[in-house]
Amino acid sequence: MSLRDEAAELDALDPLAGKRAEFDLDPEVSYLDGNSLGAPPRGVAPRMAQVIGEQWGGRLIRSWDEGWWDAPERIGDRIAPLVGAGPGQVVVGDSTTVNLFKAVVAAARLNPGRPEILVDAGTFPTDGYIAESAARMTGHSVRRVPVGALAAETDSRTAVVLVNHVDYVTGELHDLPGITAALHAAGAVVVWDLCHSVGAVPVPLDAAEVDLAVGCTYKFLNGGPGSPAFLYVARKWLADFDQPLTGWAGHADPFGMTPGYAGRAGISRGRTGTPDILSMLALDAALDVWRDVTIDQVRAKGLALGEFFLRCLDELVPGARVVTPASRGNQISVAWPDAKAAMGKLIARGVIGDFRPPEVLRFGLAGLYVRYADVLRAAEELRGLR
Amino acid sequence: MSLRDEAAELDALDPLAGKRAEFDLDPEVSYLDGNSLGAPPRGVAPRMAQVIGEQWGGRLIRSWDEGWWDAPERIGDRIAPLVGAGPGQVVVGDSTTVNLFKAVVAAARLNPGRPEILVDAGTFPTDGYIAESAARMTGHSVRRVPVGALAAETDSRTAVVLVNHVDYVTGELHDLPGITAALHAAGAVVVWDLCHSVGAVPVPLDAAEVDLAVGCTYKFLNGGPGSPAFLYVARKWLADFDQPLTGWAGHADPFGMTPGYAGRAGISRGRTGTPDILSMLALDAALDVWRDVTIDQVRAKGLALGEFFLRCLDELVPGARVVTPASRGNQISVAWPDAKAAMGKLIARGVIGDFRPPEVLRFGLAGLYVRYADVLRAAEELRGLR
């Protein structure tokens, strides 16, 4: 059977094939960049029209009491099952970077007397920048350590370890339960960055006893460009979670307008300023696509897409340097000469992935809308670049 | 002439009367809460539909290079004339609270060796909370001082003073140039909170040599609920502006993905995480209503609305305890017994203002859409509550 026939058969048999119709995607485009910006669910546009017209326009300020004020916790509870969390442990708002600052500072405060913060050496840049800034303000030093060496390098000097669940360049999936347990054994508080795993890979936060986590909603959760991030706090830390961006929206009595800060009980103390309602409710609408699918189904599809893509590469682009290891999240990364220009050509031909320095082509495999035909086409177009 | 006839005449002669048609407002509602949440400009809904459908849906990830990435600076430059700033000094993004943290920490770093941060005693709560958190992390102490005493209390111990331009409860407008000059004379770095003045009152930031400022866009700029805030940095401080939320979006080479943080030259180093595009571009659309009006026109209308409202109160609700002084921003505040319940009754009757503890009714006078008939109606309904 040819790869084309095989792709057609795989698409025909795909139990998630019908989900693609829930996204507003040009059928001529093979969109393999959902690991950077998820595609728009069709429900977002009408929801925005309703929020602007009926809620903001029709009810004006009254909408704050009619679902707006509590949206960060309500939407957090919708994300919770995707990251293995119970209700009341996830709150939505602010950017990933801002939440990383909250999480790293709060983690350091949970573990006083230890002078060091470790960051995985392959981290997405913003995590490292924020760890440095937090460390400067809390009196810690920062050391970058390859994920494989984190367990060995964590000791009684280590206050906090910040680790990315999936490496944004290579797509490697790290062993969240195993690493968490090893770091806990050395007494560290562990913060996971879930940006490249949430919505693609099951994330067992509660089961693995993760302390704190931060994740992005505009990649595999399709919340829209720059949509608000989320923050997870383990139940055992909720009472002691002492984050630095102590805004009025996280106050125990926000409308009491009292001069002293007192964080609200529970995950709400992770809130900072007035919730950004348009983006927040766009995300809310985007999460509706999860109504009838599980993260396990999406994970299975992502793995199968990856297997098929690797076979297509083997056959059509023999010798292509795949840098993604067997333990992978939901992207396949290929080292390629002059990768930036190469990706420009692929995009011009309707295969949209992206490029990361120095020479990596990334292909994201969002199971909710990527077709087997799309990954075959990516391999075919790559062959054409040789 | 009766007050009703007078209101009709004032509305008929109002040079801004036509602007109300640019907002999606129920004609039966008298909306006097634009100091809390501005009304929706009609251009926002179609712009959102276009951003979601054509940009996110049609161009997908490519839109980042087609106007999204630079939106924070571009929209900042649109706000600049409203706050007396030149281009390249205002950047949009994050909440007011998050920007206050950036500004207060950066201000403290600009003025080392001084142990104290002063906050105006009547500040909106979040400013005080953030000043406390920033001080905890930078080793400062915080003292709350009435605005009238700030000049006397600022001395060689004072690193930073954080002042609200308009008091959110009383509506008092503080003397920004005079206070800034007095605090500068004592060597303090001055941060102004413009939340209740921007879009209502001319703000001469450059002329008054203000150091840093933060403002809200969802009140008199009508950006939508929780829309992104803005940050202003004086030109002389741009090179030394050293803010703590050092995210990748403020990096000199964000897509270089280098491990060390280096802030981009200019106002861009005020950026933190990935810009929240839906909310950002809703604000962009909302700013279109300023195309053919000046802040001086809006200020004149706001003052005239206030004058008329005060006369209506005098005549219809004699003895009403107006707590707004002669130097006012763009709201009239009235102390009222059981104010919370009273406001509920007004709202039920179609006059929407709001309530602030312990006993204040606030009536915002957004010159772009409030009619003289609206403030008369507010006074009439207040009379009915007696």
Short mmCIF file of N, CA and C in Angstrom, two decimals, chain A residues 24-25 29 31 33 36-41 44-45 48 52-53 56-57 60-62 64 68 94-95 97-98 101 105 109 124-126 129-130 133 136-138 144 168 218 222-228 242 244-248 251 255-261 272-279 282 347 352 356-357, chain B residues 24-25 29 31 33 36-41 44-45 48 52-53 56-57 60-62 64 68 94-95 97-98 101 105 109 124-126 129-130 133 136-138 144 168 218 222-228 242 244-248 251 255-261 272-279 282 347 352 356-357:
data_model
loop_
_atom_site.label_atom_id
_atom_site.label_comp_id
_atom_site.label_asym_id
_atom_site.label_seq_id
_atom_site.Cartn_x
_atom_site.Cartn_y
_atom_site.Cartn_z
N ASP A 24 -11.88 26.19 12.55
CA ASP A 24 -11.95 27.02 11.35
C ASP A 24 -10.60 26.97 10.65
N LEU A 25 -10.43 25.96 9.81
CA LEU A 25 -9.14 25.73 9.16
C LEU A 25 -9.33 25.57 7.66
N VAL A 29 -4.70 23.88 3.79
CA VAL A 29 -3.52 24.08 4.63
C VAL A 29 -3.27 22.86 5.51
N TYR A 31 -1.76 22.22 8.78
CA TYR A 31 -1.35 23.06 9.91
C TYR A 31 -0.65 22.22 10.97
N ASP A 33 1.50 23.49 13.34
CA ASP A 33 2.11 24.43 14.27
C ASP A 33 1.23 24.66 15.49
N SER A 36 2.65 25.81 18.68
CA SER A 36 2.99 27.22 18.87
C SER A 36 1.71 28.04 19.05
N LEU A 37 0.78 27.88 18.11
CA LEU A 37 -0.52 28.56 18.17
C LEU A 37 -1.58 27.58 17.70
N GLY A 38 -2.43 27.16 18.59
CA GLY A 38 -3.52 26.26 18.22
C GLY A 38 -4.47 26.91 17.23
N ALA A 39 -5.16 26.09 16.45
CA ALA A 39 -6.13 26.59 15.48
C ALA A 39 -7.40 27.07 16.18
N PRO A 40 -8.16 27.95 15.51
CA PRO A 40 -9.36 28.49 16.15
C PRO A 40 -10.54 27.53 16.13
N PRO A 41 -11.02 27.11 17.29
CA PRO A 41 -12.29 26.39 17.32
C PRO A 41 -13.42 27.29 16.81
N VAL A 44 -15.41 29.93 19.00
CA VAL A 44 -14.85 31.12 19.63
C VAL A 44 -15.49 32.40 19.08
N ALA A 45 -15.60 32.49 17.75
CA ALA A 45 -16.10 33.74 17.16
C ALA A 45 -17.51 34.08 17.63
N MET A 48 -17.40 35.24 21.25
CA MET A 48 -16.90 36.60 21.42
C MET A 48 -17.98 37.62 21.06
N ILE A 52 -19.27 40.32 23.75
CA ILE A 52 -19.18 41.77 23.51
C ILE A 52 -20.58 42.38 23.43
N GLY A 53 -21.44 41.74 22.67
CA GLY A 53 -22.76 42.34 22.44
C GLY A 53 -23.70 42.21 23.63
N TRP A 56 -21.02 42.51 27.65
CA TRP A 56 -20.43 43.85 27.83
C TRP A 56 -21.45 44.92 27.41
N GLY A 57 -21.98 44.80 26.21
CA GLY A 57 -22.90 45.82 25.72
C GLY A 57 -24.23 45.80 26.45
N LEU A 60 -23.38 45.41 30.64
CA LEU A 60 -22.38 46.36 31.11
C LEU A 60 -21.73 45.87 32.40
N ILE A 61 -21.57 46.75 33.36
CA ILE A 61 -20.84 46.43 34.59
C ILE A 61 -21.47 45.26 35.35
N ARG A 62 -22.76 45.03 35.14
CA ARG A 62 -23.45 43.96 35.87
C ARG A 62 -22.91 42.58 35.53
N TRP A 64 -20.01 41.55 35.65
CA TRP A 64 -18.99 41.07 36.60
C TRP A 64 -19.61 40.10 37.60
N TRP A 68 -18.42 36.81 35.09
CA TRP A 68 -17.08 37.29 34.75
C TRP A 68 -16.10 37.13 35.91
N ASP A 94 -3.32 36.01 33.33
CA ASP A 94 -1.96 36.49 33.10
C ASP A 94 -1.24 35.60 32.09
N SER A 95 -0.04 36.03 31.73
CA SER A 95 0.74 35.25 30.77
C SER A 95 1.48 34.12 31.49
N THR A 97 4.61 33.70 31.48
CA THR A 97 5.78 34.30 32.12
C THR A 97 5.42 34.88 33.49
N VAL A 98 4.33 35.60 33.55
CA VAL A 98 3.90 36.19 34.82
C VAL A 98 3.62 35.08 35.84
N PHE A 101 6.73 33.64 37.31
CA PHE A 101 7.27 34.48 38.40
C PHE A 101 6.54 34.19 39.71
N VAL A 105 8.78 32.30 42.77
CA VAL A 105 8.95 33.02 44.04
C VAL A 105 8.21 32.29 45.16
N ARG A 109 9.72 30.49 48.62
CA ARG A 109 9.24 30.83 49.97
C ARG A 109 8.75 29.60 50.72
N PHE A 124 12.59 26.54 27.83
CA PHE A 124 12.14 27.69 27.04
C PHE A 124 12.73 28.93 27.70
N PRO A 125 13.22 29.89 26.87
CA PRO A 125 13.99 31.00 27.44
C PRO A 125 13.32 31.74 28.58
N THR A 126 12.03 32.02 28.45
CA THR A 126 11.39 32.88 29.46
C THR A 126 11.48 32.28 30.86
N TYR A 129 14.86 33.24 32.20
CA TYR A 129 14.92 34.67 32.51
C TYR A 129 14.19 34.96 33.83
N ILE A 130 13.03 34.36 33.95
CA ILE A 130 12.22 34.63 35.15
C ILE A 130 12.88 34.01 36.38
N SER A 133 15.43 36.43 37.45
CA SER A 133 14.86 37.63 38.07
C SER A 133 14.32 37.32 39.47
N ARG A 136 17.23 36.87 41.81
CA ARG A 136 17.82 38.17 42.18
C ARG A 136 17.04 38.82 43.32
N MET A 137 15.72 38.64 43.30
CA MET A 137 14.88 39.30 44.31
C MET A 137 14.74 38.49 45.58
N THR A 138 14.99 37.20 45.52
CA THR A 138 14.81 36.37 46.72
C THR A 138 16.17 35.96 47.31
N ARG A 144 21.80 26.11 35.70
CA ARG A 144 21.14 25.37 34.63
C ARG A 144 21.74 23.98 34.55
N TYR A 168 10.91 22.27 24.28
CA TYR A 168 10.26 22.99 23.17
C TYR A 168 11.02 22.85 21.85
N TYR A 218 -2.59 28.61 24.68
CA TYR A 218 -2.75 28.97 23.26
C TYR A 218 -2.08 27.99 22.32
N ASN A 222 -5.75 25.73 22.28
CA ASN A 222 -6.41 26.50 21.22
C ASN A 222 -7.15 27.75 21.71
N GLY A 223 -6.62 28.37 22.78
CA GLY A 223 -7.33 29.50 23.38
C GLY A 223 -7.20 30.80 22.62
N GLY A 224 -6.34 30.84 21.61
CA GLY A 224 -6.14 32.08 20.87
C GLY A 224 -4.78 32.68 21.16
N PRO A 225 -4.30 33.55 20.27
CA PRO A 225 -2.95 34.10 20.41
C PRO A 225 -2.75 34.82 21.74
N GLY A 226 -1.80 34.33 22.52
CA GLY A 226 -1.52 34.98 23.80
C GLY A 226 -2.59 34.83 24.85
N SER A 227 -3.45 33.81 24.70
CA SER A 227 -4.54 33.63 25.66
C SER A 227 -3.98 33.39 27.06
N PRO A 228 -4.78 33.64 28.10
CA PRO A 228 -4.26 33.58 29.47
C PRO A 228 -3.73 32.20 29.85
N ASP A 242 2.30 31.67 48.77
CA ASP A 242 2.59 33.07 49.09
C ASP A 242 3.28 33.67 47.86
N PRO A 244 4.07 36.63 44.84
CA PRO A 244 4.47 38.03 44.96
C PRO A 244 3.57 39.04 44.25
N LEU A 245 2.71 38.58 43.35
CA LEU A 245 1.89 39.54 42.59
C LEU A 245 0.51 39.62 43.25
N THR A 246 0.54 40.24 44.42
CA THR A 246 -0.59 40.27 45.34
C THR A 246 -1.60 41.34 44.93
N GLY A 247 -2.28 41.09 43.86
CA GLY A 247 -3.24 42.07 43.37
C GLY A 247 -4.60 41.95 44.04
N TRP A 248 -5.40 42.94 43.78
CA TRP A 248 -6.71 43.01 44.45
C TRP A 248 -7.62 41.84 44.07
N HIS A 251 -7.49 38.96 46.51
CA HIS A 251 -7.73 39.31 47.91
C HIS A 251 -8.93 38.54 48.46
N PHE A 255 -13.81 43.38 47.06
CA PHE A 255 -14.64 44.58 46.98
C PHE A 255 -14.78 45.27 48.35
N GLY A 256 -14.14 44.71 49.36
CA GLY A 256 -14.06 45.40 50.63
C GLY A 256 -13.06 46.55 50.57
N MET A 257 -12.12 46.46 49.61
CA MET A 257 -11.19 47.55 49.34
C MET A 257 -10.42 47.96 50.60
N THR A 258 -9.97 46.96 51.34
CA THR A 258 -9.22 47.23 52.56
C THR A 258 -7.75 47.47 52.22
N PRO A 259 -7.06 48.24 53.08
CA PRO A 259 -5.68 48.60 52.72
C PRO A 259 -4.68 47.45 52.81
N GLY A 260 -4.89 46.47 53.65
CA GLY A 260 -3.90 45.40 53.81
C GLY A 260 -4.24 44.19 52.95
N TYR A 261 -3.21 43.57 52.38
CA TYR A 261 -3.46 42.40 51.54
C TYR A 261 -3.67 41.16 52.40
N THR A 272 -4.22 37.93 40.23
CA THR A 272 -3.51 39.18 40.45
C THR A 272 -4.42 40.37 40.15
N GLY A 273 -4.52 40.77 38.89
CA GLY A 273 -5.33 41.94 38.56
C GLY A 273 -6.70 41.55 38.03
N THR A 274 -7.41 42.55 37.54
CA THR A 274 -8.74 42.33 36.96
C THR A 274 -8.63 41.31 35.82
N PRO A 275 -9.44 40.27 35.83
CA PRO A 275 -9.34 39.26 34.77
C PRO A 275 -9.63 39.86 33.39
N ASP A 276 -8.86 39.39 32.44
CA ASP A 276 -8.97 39.85 31.06
C ASP A 276 -10.07 39.03 30.39
N ILE A 277 -11.28 39.58 30.41
CA ILE A 277 -12.48 38.77 30.13
C ILE A 277 -12.58 38.33 28.67
N LEU A 278 -12.27 39.20 27.73
CA LEU A 278 -12.45 38.77 26.34
C LEU A 278 -11.57 37.55 26.05
N SER A 279 -10.30 37.64 26.37
CA SER A 279 -9.41 36.51 26.11
C SER A 279 -9.78 35.30 26.96
N ALA A 282 -12.81 33.67 25.43
CA ALA A 282 -12.44 33.00 24.17
C ALA A 282 -11.86 31.62 24.49
N ILE A 347 6.07 26.70 4.23
CA ILE A 347 4.85 27.50 4.51
C ILE A 347 4.27 28.01 3.20
N ILE A 352 2.44 24.31 7.22
CA ILE A 352 2.85 25.29 8.23
C ILE A 352 3.37 24.58 9.47
N ARG A 356 13.05 26.75 14.94
CA ARG A 356 13.69 27.23 16.17
C ARG A 356 15.19 27.15 16.00
N PRO A 357 15.90 28.17 16.50
CA PRO A 357 17.34 28.19 16.33
C PRO A 357 18.00 26.99 17.01
N ASP B 24 -22.23 50.89 21.59
CA ASP B 24 -23.36 49.97 21.63
C ASP B 24 -24.01 50.08 23.00
N LEU B 25 -24.91 51.03 23.15
CA LEU B 25 -25.53 51.32 24.44
C LEU B 25 -27.04 51.35 24.30
N VAL B 29 -30.85 53.10 28.97
CA VAL B 29 -29.97 53.03 30.14
C VAL B 29 -29.18 54.33 30.26
N TYR B 31 -25.88 55.29 31.57
CA TYR B 31 -24.69 54.56 31.99
C TYR B 31 -23.66 55.52 32.58
N ASP B 33 -21.13 54.56 34.73
CA ASP B 33 -20.12 53.73 35.36
C ASP B 33 -18.92 53.50 34.44
N SER B 36 -15.59 52.70 35.79
CA SER B 36 -15.29 51.33 36.21
C SER B 36 -15.12 50.43 34.98
N LEU B 37 -16.10 50.46 34.08
CA LEU B 37 -16.03 49.70 32.83
C LEU B 37 -16.61 50.56 31.72
N GLY B 38 -15.79 51.00 30.81
CA GLY B 38 -16.27 51.79 29.68
C GLY B 38 -17.24 51.01 28.83
N ALA B 39 -18.08 51.73 28.11
CA ALA B 39 -19.07 51.11 27.22
C ALA B 39 -18.39 50.59 25.95
N PRO B 40 -18.99 49.60 25.30
CA PRO B 40 -18.36 49.02 24.11
C PRO B 40 -18.50 49.90 22.87
N PRO B 41 -17.40 50.36 22.31
CA PRO B 41 -17.47 50.99 21.00
C PRO B 41 -17.96 49.97 19.96
N VAL B 44 -15.66 47.36 18.05
CA VAL B 44 -14.93 46.26 18.67
C VAL B 44 -15.42 44.90 18.14
N ALA B 45 -16.73 44.71 18.09
CA ALA B 45 -17.26 43.39 17.71
C ALA B 45 -16.82 42.99 16.29
N MET B 48 -13.11 42.09 16.33
CA MET B 48 -12.85 40.77 16.92
C MET B 48 -13.18 39.67 15.93
N ILE B 52 -10.34 37.06 14.70
CA ILE B 52 -10.48 35.62 14.90
C ILE B 52 -10.57 34.90 13.56
N GLY B 53 -11.41 35.41 12.67
CA GLY B 53 -11.64 34.71 11.41
C GLY B 53 -10.50 34.86 10.41
N TRP B 56 -6.38 35.01 12.94
CA TRP B 56 -6.09 33.73 13.61
C TRP B 56 -6.45 32.56 12.69
N GLY B 57 -7.69 32.58 12.20
CA GLY B 57 -8.12 31.46 11.37
C GLY B 57 -7.44 31.44 10.00
N LEU B 60 -3.28 32.17 10.64
CA LEU B 60 -2.71 31.33 11.70
C LEU B 60 -1.43 31.96 12.26
N ILE B 61 -0.40 31.14 12.44
CA ILE B 61 0.81 31.59 13.09
C ILE B 61 1.47 32.76 12.36
N ARG B 62 1.21 32.88 11.05
CA ARG B 62 1.84 33.95 10.27
C ARG B 62 1.43 35.33 10.74
N TRP B 64 1.56 36.57 13.56
CA TRP B 64 2.52 37.18 14.49
C TRP B 64 3.44 38.16 13.79
N TRP B 68 0.73 41.36 14.84
CA TRP B 68 0.48 40.96 16.23
C TRP B 68 1.67 41.27 17.16
N ASP B 94 -0.51 43.12 29.90
CA ASP B 94 -0.65 42.72 31.30
C ASP B 94 -1.70 43.59 32.01
N SER B 95 -1.98 43.23 33.26
CA SER B 95 -2.96 43.99 34.02
C SER B 95 -2.30 45.22 34.65
N THR B 97 -2.21 45.84 37.74
CA THR B 97 -1.49 45.37 38.92
C THR B 97 -0.11 44.86 38.54
N VAL B 98 -0.03 44.07 37.49
CA VAL B 98 1.26 43.54 37.06
C VAL B 98 2.19 44.69 36.64
N PHE B 101 3.68 46.45 39.60
CA PHE B 101 4.83 45.73 40.15
C PHE B 101 6.09 46.05 39.36
N VAL B 105 9.09 48.29 41.32
CA VAL B 105 10.41 47.66 41.49
C VAL B 105 11.45 48.41 40.65
N ARG B 109 14.83 50.52 41.89
CA ARG B 109 16.18 50.25 41.39
C ARG B 109 16.82 51.50 40.78
N PHE B 124 -6.08 53.25 45.35
CA PHE B 124 -6.80 52.03 45.02
C PHE B 124 -6.05 50.88 45.68
N PRO B 125 -6.77 49.91 46.27
CA PRO B 125 -6.09 48.90 47.09
C PRO B 125 -4.92 48.19 46.41
N THR B 126 -5.08 47.83 45.14
CA THR B 126 -4.05 46.98 44.52
C THR B 126 -2.70 47.68 44.52
N TYR B 129 -1.15 47.06 47.89
CA TYR B 129 -0.74 45.65 48.04
C TYR B 129 0.56 45.39 47.27
N ILE B 130 0.61 45.91 46.06
CA ILE B 130 1.80 45.69 45.22
C ILE B 130 3.00 46.43 45.78
N SER B 133 4.33 44.26 48.45
CA SER B 133 5.01 43.07 47.94
C SER B 133 6.36 43.44 47.32
N ARG B 136 8.77 44.25 50.09
CA ARG B 136 9.24 43.02 50.75
C ARG B 136 10.39 42.40 49.97
N MET B 137 10.32 42.48 48.64
CA MET B 137 11.33 41.82 47.81
C MET B 137 12.55 42.70 47.56
N THR B 138 12.40 44.00 47.73
CA THR B 138 13.52 44.90 47.45
C THR B 138 14.14 45.45 48.74
N ARG B 144 2.10 54.84 54.19
CA ARG B 144 0.95 55.45 53.52
C ARG B 144 0.79 56.88 54.02
N TYR B 168 -9.97 57.14 43.57
CA TYR B 168 -11.05 56.32 43.00
C TYR B 168 -12.34 56.43 43.81
N TYR B 218 -9.63 49.94 30.50
CA TYR B 218 -11.02 49.48 30.43
C TYR B 218 -12.01 50.44 31.06
N ASN B 222 -12.32 52.45 27.26
CA ASN B 222 -13.35 51.55 26.70
C ASN B 222 -12.80 50.30 26.03
N GLY B 223 -11.68 49.79 26.54
CA GLY B 223 -11.02 48.64 25.90
C GLY B 223 -11.70 47.31 26.14
N GLY B 224 -12.65 47.26 27.04
CA GLY B 224 -13.32 45.99 27.35
C GLY B 224 -12.91 45.50 28.73
N PRO B 225 -13.73 44.62 29.31
CA PRO B 225 -13.50 44.17 30.68
C PRO B 225 -12.12 43.55 30.87
N GLY B 226 -11.34 44.14 31.74
CA GLY B 226 -10.01 43.61 32.03
C GLY B 226 -9.01 43.76 30.90
N SER B 227 -9.26 44.69 29.99
CA SER B 227 -8.35 44.88 28.85
C SER B 227 -6.95 45.26 29.35
N PRO B 228 -5.94 45.03 28.51
CA PRO B 228 -4.56 45.21 28.96
C PRO B 228 -4.26 46.64 29.39
N ASP B 242 14.79 48.85 34.56
CA ASP B 242 15.21 47.50 34.94
C ASP B 242 14.06 46.86 35.72
N PRO B 244 11.29 43.78 36.85
CA PRO B 244 11.51 42.42 37.33
C PRO B 244 10.84 41.31 36.53
N LEU B 245 9.88 41.65 35.67
CA LEU B 245 9.17 40.58 34.95
C LEU B 245 9.78 40.45 33.55
N THR B 246 10.98 39.91 33.58
CA THR B 246 11.86 39.85 32.41
C THR B 246 11.49 38.69 31.50
N GLY B 247 10.37 38.81 30.86
CA GLY B 247 9.92 37.73 29.98
C GLY B 247 10.52 37.81 28.60
N TRP B 248 10.33 36.74 27.86
CA TRP B 248 10.94 36.64 26.53
C TRP B 248 10.46 37.72 25.58
N HIS B 251 12.69 40.75 25.41
CA HIS B 251 14.10 40.48 25.14
C HIS B 251 14.55 41.20 23.86
N PHE B 255 13.31 35.94 19.39
CA PHE B 255 13.28 34.68 18.65
C PHE B 255 14.67 34.06 18.49
N GLY B 256 15.67 34.75 19.04
CA GLY B 256 17.00 34.14 19.13
C GLY B 256 17.04 33.06 20.20
N MET B 257 16.11 33.15 21.15
CA MET B 257 15.95 32.11 22.18
C MET B 257 17.26 31.87 22.93
N THR B 258 17.94 32.94 23.26
CA THR B 258 19.20 32.80 23.99
C THR B 258 18.93 32.64 25.48
N PRO B 259 19.86 31.99 26.18
CA PRO B 259 19.60 31.69 27.59
C PRO B 259 19.64 32.91 28.52
N GLY B 260 20.43 33.93 28.20
CA GLY B 260 20.54 35.08 29.11
C GLY B 260 19.59 36.20 28.73
N TYR B 261 19.02 36.85 29.73
CA TYR B 261 18.09 37.94 29.45
C TYR B 261 18.85 39.22 29.12
N THR B 272 6.47 41.60 28.84
CA THR B 272 6.80 40.41 29.64
C THR B 272 6.55 39.15 28.82
N GLY B 273 5.33 38.65 28.81
CA GLY B 273 5.04 37.40 28.09
C GLY B 273 4.44 37.67 26.72
N THR B 274 4.01 36.61 26.09
CA THR B 274 3.35 36.68 24.79
C THR B 274 2.15 37.63 24.87
N PRO B 275 2.06 38.60 23.99
CA PRO B 275 0.94 39.54 24.08
C PRO B 275 -0.41 38.84 23.89
N ASP B 276 -1.35 39.29 24.66
CA ASP B 276 -2.70 38.74 24.63
C ASP B 276 -3.47 39.44 23.51
N ILE B 277 -3.46 38.82 22.34
CA ILE B 277 -3.84 39.53 21.11
C ILE B 277 -5.33 39.86 21.03
N LEU B 278 -6.19 38.96 21.45
CA LEU B 278 -7.62 39.27 21.29
C LEU B 278 -7.97 40.53 22.10
N SER B 279 -7.57 40.54 23.36
CA SER B 279 -7.88 41.71 24.18
C SER B 279 -7.13 42.94 23.70
N ALA B 282 -8.90 44.26 20.62
CA ALA B 282 -10.18 44.87 21.00
C ALA B 282 -9.93 46.30 21.47
N ILE B 347 -29.82 51.07 39.87
CA ILE B 347 -29.54 50.22 38.70
C ILE B 347 -30.82 49.58 38.20
N ILE B 352 -27.14 53.39 35.97
CA ILE B 352 -26.05 52.51 36.40
C ILE B 352 -24.84 53.34 36.81
N ARG B 356 -18.89 52.20 46.37
CA ARG B 356 -17.61 51.85 46.99
C ARG B 356 -17.74 52.03 48.49
N PRO B 357 -17.13 51.09 49.24
CA PRO B 357 -17.24 51.17 50.69
C PRO B 357 -16.60 52.44 51.23
#
